[in-house]
CSV table of C-alpha atoms and ligand atoms in Angstrom, one decimal:
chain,number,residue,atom,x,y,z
V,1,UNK,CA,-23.5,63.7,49.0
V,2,UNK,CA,-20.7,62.0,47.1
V,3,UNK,CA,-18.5,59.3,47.9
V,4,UNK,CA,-14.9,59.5,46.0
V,5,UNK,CA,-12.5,56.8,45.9
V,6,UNK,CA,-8.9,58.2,46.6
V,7,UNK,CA,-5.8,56.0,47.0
V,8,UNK,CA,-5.8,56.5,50.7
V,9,UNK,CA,-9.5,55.6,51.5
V,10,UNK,CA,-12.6,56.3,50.3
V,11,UNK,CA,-13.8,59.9,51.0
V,12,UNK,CA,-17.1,62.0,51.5
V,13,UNK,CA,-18.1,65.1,50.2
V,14,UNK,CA,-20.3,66.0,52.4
V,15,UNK,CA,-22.6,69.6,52.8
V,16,UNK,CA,-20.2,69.8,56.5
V,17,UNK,CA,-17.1,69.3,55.0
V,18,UNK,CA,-15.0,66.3,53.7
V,19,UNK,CA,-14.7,63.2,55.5
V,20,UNK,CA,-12.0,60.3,55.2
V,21,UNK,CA,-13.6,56.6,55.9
V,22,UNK,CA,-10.4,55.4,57.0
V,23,UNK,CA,-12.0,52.0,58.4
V,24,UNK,CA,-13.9,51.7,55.6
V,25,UNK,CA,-13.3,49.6,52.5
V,26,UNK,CA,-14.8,50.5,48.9
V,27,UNK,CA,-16.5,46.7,48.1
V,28,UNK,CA,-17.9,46.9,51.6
V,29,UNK,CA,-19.7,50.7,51.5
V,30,UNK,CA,-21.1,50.0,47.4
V,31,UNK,CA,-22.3,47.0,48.8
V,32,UNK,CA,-24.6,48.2,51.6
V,33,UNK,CA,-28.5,49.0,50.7
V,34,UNK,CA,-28.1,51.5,52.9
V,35,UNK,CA,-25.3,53.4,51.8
V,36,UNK,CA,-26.8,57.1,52.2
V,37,UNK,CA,-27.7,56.5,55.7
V,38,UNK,CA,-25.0,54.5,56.4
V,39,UNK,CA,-22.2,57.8,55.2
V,40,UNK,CA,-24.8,60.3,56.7
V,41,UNK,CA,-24.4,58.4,60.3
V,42,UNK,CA,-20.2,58.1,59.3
V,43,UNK,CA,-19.7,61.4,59.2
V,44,UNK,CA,-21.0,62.3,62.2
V,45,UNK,CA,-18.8,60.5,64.2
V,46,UNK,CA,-15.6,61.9,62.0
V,47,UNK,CA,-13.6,65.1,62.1
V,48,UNK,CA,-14.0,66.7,58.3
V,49,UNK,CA,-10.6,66.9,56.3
V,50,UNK,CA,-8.7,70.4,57.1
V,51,UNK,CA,-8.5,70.7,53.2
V,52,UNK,CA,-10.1,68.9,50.2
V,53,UNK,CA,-7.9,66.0,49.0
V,54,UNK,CA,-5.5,66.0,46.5
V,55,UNK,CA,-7.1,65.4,42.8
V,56,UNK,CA,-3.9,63.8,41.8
V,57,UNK,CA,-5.1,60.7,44.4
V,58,UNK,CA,-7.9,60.2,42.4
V,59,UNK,CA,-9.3,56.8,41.6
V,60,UNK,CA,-12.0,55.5,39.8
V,61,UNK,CA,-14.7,54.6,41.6
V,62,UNK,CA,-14.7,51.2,41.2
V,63,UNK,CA,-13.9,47.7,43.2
V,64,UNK,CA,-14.5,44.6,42.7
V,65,UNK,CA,-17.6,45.6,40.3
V,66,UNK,CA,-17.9,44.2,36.9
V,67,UNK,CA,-19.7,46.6,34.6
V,68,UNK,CA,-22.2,46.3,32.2
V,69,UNK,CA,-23.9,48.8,29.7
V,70,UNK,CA,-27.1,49.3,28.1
V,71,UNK,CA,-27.7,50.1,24.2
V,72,UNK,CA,-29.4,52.0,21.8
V,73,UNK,CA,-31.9,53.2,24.9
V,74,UNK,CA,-32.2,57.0,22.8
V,75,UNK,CA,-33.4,57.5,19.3
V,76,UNK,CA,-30.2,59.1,18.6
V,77,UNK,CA,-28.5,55.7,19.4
V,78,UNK,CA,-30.6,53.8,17.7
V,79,UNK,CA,-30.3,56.1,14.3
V,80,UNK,CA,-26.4,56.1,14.5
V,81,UNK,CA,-26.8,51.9,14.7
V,82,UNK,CA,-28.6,51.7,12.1
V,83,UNK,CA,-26.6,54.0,9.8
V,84,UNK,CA,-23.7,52.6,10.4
V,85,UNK,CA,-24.7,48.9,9.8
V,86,UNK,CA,-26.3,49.5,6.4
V,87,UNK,CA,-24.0,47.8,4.0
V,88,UNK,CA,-23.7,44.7,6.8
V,89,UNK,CA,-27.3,44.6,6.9
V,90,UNK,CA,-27.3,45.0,10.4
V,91,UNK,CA,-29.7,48.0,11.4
V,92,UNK,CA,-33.0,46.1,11.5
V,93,UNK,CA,-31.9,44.5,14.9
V,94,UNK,CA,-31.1,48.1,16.5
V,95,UNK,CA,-34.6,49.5,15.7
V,96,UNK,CA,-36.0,46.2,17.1
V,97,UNK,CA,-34.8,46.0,20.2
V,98,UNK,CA,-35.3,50.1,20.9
V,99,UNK,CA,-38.6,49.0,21.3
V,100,UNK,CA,-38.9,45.3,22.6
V,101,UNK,CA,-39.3,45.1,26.3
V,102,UNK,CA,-35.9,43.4,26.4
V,103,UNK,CA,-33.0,45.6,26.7
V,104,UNK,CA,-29.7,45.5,24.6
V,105,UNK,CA,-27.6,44.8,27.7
V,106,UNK,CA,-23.4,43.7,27.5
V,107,UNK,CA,-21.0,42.8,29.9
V,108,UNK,CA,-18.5,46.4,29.0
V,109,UNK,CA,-15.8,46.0,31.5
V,110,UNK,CA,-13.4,44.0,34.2
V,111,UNK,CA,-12.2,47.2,36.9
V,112,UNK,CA,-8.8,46.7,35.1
V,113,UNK,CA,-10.1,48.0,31.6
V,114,UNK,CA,-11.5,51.4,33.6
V,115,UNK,CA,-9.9,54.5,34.1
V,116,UNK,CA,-10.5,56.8,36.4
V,117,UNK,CA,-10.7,61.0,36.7
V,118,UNK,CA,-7.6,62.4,34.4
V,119,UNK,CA,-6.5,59.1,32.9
V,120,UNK,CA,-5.9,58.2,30.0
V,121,UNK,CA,-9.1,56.2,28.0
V,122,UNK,CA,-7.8,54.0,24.6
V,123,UNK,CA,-8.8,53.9,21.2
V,124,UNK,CA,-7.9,50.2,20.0
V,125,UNK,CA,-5.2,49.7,17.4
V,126,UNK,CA,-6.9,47.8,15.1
V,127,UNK,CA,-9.7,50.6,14.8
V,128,UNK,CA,-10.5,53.7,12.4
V,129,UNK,CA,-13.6,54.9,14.0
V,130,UNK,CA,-13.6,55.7,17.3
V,131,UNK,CA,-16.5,57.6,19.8
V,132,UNK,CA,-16.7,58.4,23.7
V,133,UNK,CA,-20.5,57.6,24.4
V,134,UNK,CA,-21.6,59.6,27.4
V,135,UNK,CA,-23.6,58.0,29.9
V,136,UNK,CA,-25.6,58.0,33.5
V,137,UNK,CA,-23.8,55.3,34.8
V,138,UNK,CA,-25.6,53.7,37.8
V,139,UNK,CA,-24.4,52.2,41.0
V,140,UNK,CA,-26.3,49.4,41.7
V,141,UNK,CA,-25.6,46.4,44.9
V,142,UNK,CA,-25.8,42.8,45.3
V,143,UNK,CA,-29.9,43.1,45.6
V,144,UNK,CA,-30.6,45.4,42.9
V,145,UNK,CA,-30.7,48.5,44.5
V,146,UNK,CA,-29.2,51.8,42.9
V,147,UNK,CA,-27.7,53.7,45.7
V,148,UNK,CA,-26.0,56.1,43.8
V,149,UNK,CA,-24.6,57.6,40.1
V,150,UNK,CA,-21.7,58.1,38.5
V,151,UNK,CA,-20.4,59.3,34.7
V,152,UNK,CA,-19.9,56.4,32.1
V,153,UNK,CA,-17.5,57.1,29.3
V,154,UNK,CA,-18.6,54.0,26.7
V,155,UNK,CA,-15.4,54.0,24.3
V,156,UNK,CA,-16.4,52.4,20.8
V,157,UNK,CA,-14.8,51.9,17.8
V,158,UNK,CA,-18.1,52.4,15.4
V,159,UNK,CA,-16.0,50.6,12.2
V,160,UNK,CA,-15.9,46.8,14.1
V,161,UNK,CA,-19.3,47.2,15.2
V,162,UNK,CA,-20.6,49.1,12.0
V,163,UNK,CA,-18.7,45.7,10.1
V,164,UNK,CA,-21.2,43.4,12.0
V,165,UNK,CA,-23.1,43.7,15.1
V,166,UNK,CA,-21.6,40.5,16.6
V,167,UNK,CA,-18.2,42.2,16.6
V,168,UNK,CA,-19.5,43.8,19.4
V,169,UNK,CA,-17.7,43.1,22.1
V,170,UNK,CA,-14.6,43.9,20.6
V,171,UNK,CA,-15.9,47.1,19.2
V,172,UNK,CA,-16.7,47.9,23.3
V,173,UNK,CA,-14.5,45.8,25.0
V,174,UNK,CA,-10.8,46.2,25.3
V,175,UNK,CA,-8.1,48.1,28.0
V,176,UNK,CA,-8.9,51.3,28.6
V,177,UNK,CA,-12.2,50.9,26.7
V,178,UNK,CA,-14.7,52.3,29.9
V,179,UNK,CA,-14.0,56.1,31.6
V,180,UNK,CA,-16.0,56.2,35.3
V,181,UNK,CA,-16.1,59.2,37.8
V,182,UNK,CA,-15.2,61.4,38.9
V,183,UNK,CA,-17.5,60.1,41.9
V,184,UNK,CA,-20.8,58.5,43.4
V,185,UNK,CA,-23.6,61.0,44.0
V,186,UNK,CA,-25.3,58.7,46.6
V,187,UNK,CA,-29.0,59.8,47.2
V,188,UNK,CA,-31.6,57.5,47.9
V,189,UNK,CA,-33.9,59.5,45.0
V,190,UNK,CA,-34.1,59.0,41.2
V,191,UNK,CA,-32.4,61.8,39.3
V,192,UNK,CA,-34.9,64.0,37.9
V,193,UNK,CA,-35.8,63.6,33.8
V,194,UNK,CA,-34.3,66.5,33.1
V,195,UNK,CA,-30.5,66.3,34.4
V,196,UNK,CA,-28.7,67.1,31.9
V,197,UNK,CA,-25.9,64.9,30.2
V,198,UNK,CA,-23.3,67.0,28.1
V,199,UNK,CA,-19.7,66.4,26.4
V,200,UNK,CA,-17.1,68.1,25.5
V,201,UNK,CA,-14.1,67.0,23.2
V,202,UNK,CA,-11.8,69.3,22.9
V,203,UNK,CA,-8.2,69.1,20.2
V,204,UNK,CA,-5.3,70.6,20.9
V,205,UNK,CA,-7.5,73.3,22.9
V,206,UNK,CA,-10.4,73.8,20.1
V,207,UNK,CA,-13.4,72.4,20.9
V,208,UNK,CA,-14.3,69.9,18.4
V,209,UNK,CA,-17.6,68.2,19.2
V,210,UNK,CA,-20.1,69.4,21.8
V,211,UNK,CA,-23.8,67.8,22.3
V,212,UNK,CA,-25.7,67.2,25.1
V,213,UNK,CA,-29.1,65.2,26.0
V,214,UNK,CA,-30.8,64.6,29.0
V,215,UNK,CA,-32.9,61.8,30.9
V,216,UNK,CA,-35.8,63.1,29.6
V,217,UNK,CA,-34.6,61.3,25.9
V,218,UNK,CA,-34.4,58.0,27.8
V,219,UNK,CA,-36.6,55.5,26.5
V,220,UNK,CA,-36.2,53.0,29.5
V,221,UNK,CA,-36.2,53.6,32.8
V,222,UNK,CA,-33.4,52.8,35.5
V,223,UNK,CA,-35.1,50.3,37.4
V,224,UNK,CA,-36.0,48.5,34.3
V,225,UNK,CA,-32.4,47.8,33.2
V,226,UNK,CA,-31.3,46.8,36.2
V,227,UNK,CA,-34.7,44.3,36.4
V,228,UNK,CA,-33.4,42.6,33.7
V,229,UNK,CA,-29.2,42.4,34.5
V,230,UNK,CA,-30.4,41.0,37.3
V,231,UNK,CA,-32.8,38.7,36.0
V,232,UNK,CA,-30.8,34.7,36.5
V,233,UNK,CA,-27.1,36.9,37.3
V,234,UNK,CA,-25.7,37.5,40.8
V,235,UNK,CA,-23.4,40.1,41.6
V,236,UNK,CA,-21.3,39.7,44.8
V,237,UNK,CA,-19.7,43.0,44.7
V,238,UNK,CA,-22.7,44.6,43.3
V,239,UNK,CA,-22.2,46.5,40.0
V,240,UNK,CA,-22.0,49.8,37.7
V,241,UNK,CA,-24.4,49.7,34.7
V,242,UNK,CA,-24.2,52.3,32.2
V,243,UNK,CA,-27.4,53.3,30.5
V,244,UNK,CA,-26.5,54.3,26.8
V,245,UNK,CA,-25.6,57.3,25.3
V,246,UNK,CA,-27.8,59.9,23.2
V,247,UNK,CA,-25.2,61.9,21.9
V,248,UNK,CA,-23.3,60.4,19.2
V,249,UNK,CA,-21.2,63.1,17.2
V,250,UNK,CA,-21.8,63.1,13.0
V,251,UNK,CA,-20.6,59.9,11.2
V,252,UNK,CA,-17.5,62.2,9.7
V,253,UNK,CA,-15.9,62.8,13.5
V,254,UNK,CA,-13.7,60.3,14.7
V,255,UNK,CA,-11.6,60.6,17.8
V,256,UNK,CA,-7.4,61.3,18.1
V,257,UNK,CA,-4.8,60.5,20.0
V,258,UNK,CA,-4.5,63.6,22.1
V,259,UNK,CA,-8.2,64.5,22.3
V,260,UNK,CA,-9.4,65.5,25.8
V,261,UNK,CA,-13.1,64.2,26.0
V,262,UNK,CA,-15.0,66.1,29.2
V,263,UNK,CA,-18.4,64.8,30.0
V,264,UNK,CA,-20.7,66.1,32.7
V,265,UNK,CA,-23.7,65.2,34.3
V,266,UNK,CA,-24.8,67.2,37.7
V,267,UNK,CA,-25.0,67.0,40.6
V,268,UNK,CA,-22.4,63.8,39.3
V,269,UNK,CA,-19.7,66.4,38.4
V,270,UNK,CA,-17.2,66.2,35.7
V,271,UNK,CA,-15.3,63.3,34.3
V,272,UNK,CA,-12.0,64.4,32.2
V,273,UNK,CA,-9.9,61.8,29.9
V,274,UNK,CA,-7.6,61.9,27.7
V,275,UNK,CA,-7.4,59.8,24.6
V,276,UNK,CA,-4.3,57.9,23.4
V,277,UNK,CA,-4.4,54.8,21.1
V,278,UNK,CA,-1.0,52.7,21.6
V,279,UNK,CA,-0.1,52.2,25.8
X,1,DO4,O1,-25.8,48.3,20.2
X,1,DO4,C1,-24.7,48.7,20.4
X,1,DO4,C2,-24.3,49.5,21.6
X,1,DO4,C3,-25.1,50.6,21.9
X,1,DO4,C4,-24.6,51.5,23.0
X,1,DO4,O2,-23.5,51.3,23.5
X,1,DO4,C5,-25.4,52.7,23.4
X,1,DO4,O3,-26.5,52.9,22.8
X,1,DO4,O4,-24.9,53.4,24.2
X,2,MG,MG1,-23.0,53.0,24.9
């Protein structure tokens, strides 16, 4: 089942049809431990949708949530790190916390740096070299639970943090800097190892950059990242928590204005941005 945040209300996909939660409020379904039980007994009492909604009243599927991100949880992320940090003398601390028990965890965005389904996602101004970072992106409540998943798009501008790993947050954290949709797959079960996580970027119709990874490449499990956010931090409004990416494209790709980055992670679906750099 997935729950889709549309300017209206908040809507279910749902194997009987679509369903509008017109009484419902987004902060107060992500919030509920409950939440697959809680939209199975919804719909029942609701007539489905004559038609699927319009795309166009899309949002992203966010609230009140602040959301964080894990790093370097794949080899692959943990190579790129290092390679990128070698004239700062940075990449020791990449391969060290890849295998410490403690996570590399960061606060990545507000809900008004996020963009949703078919917006536009930002490359900063002040950067050269710029990545999407696709990522399970999971939606977790005020206890710690993780009801449901979504797709993370992890914008980074590799130059600021390749320049010094404390420029971190900047490298990560700017408008526009965090994609999420296109929805919540809400199940009550872990996604199996091997769901697979792919991207597309495509220019001016080519494609030029595809990789894909999947679970199975994740060095740390969901449960564990989300022990240790949670370890001595509260989250009213319960959060999203991205967890990493394992496809980073070849240090000689940057992104353009105008690239259309498509990343897809089923049963999640598809989330589709454009990129621009100056709005
Ligand atoms: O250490 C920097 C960030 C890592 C990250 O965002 C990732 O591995 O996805
Ligand atoms: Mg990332």
């Amino acid at each position: 089942m997935r729950l889709f945040r549309f300017r209206q209300s908040p809507i279910v996909e749902h194997a009987l049809g679509w369903y509008a939660l017109t009484s419902e409020t987004w902060d107060g379904l992500v919030t509920r431990d409950d939440l697959h039980a809680a939209l199975e007994d919804a719909v029942k009492g609701l007539v489905p949708l004559p038609a699927p909604p319009d795309p166009a009243d899309l949002l992203a599927p966010i609230g009140s949530q602040e959301v964080w991100a894990a790093g370097v949880t794949y080899f692959r992320s943990r190579t790129a790190r290092m390679e990128e940090s070698k004239s700062a003398g940075g990449g020791d601390f990449y391969d060290r916390v890849y295998s410490a028990d403690r996570p590399e965890l960061f606060f990545k965005a507000s809900p008004h740096r996020v963009r949703g389904p078919g917006q536009a996602v930002r490359i900063r101004r002040d950067a050269r070299w710029n990545v999407p970072e696709p990522e399970l992106t999971l939606a977790v409540t005020p206890n710690g639970t993780i009801v449901g998943y979504t797709i993370g798009n992890d914008m980074s501008s590799r130059d600021i943090e390749g320049d010094n790993p404390l420029y971190l947050p900047q490298a990560k954290v700017y408008d526009g800097s965090c994609g999420l949709g296109p929805a919540i797959y809400v199940t009550t079960e872990p996604l199996p190892p091997e769901t697979a996580i792919g991207i597309t970027i495509q220019r001016g119709g080519v494609a030029v950059f595809e990789g894909a990874t999947s679970l199975a490449a994740m060095k740390r499990t969901a449960g564990d990242l989300v022990d240790y956010l949670f370890r001595d931090n509260s989250f009213p409004h319960g959060c999203l928590l991205l967890t990493g990416t394992g496809v980073v494209p070849p240090d000689d790709f940057t992104l353009a204005v105008g690239d259309e980055v498509a990343i897809t992670i089923e049963p999640i679906g598809t989330l589709v941005n454009t990129v621009v750099q100056d709005q």
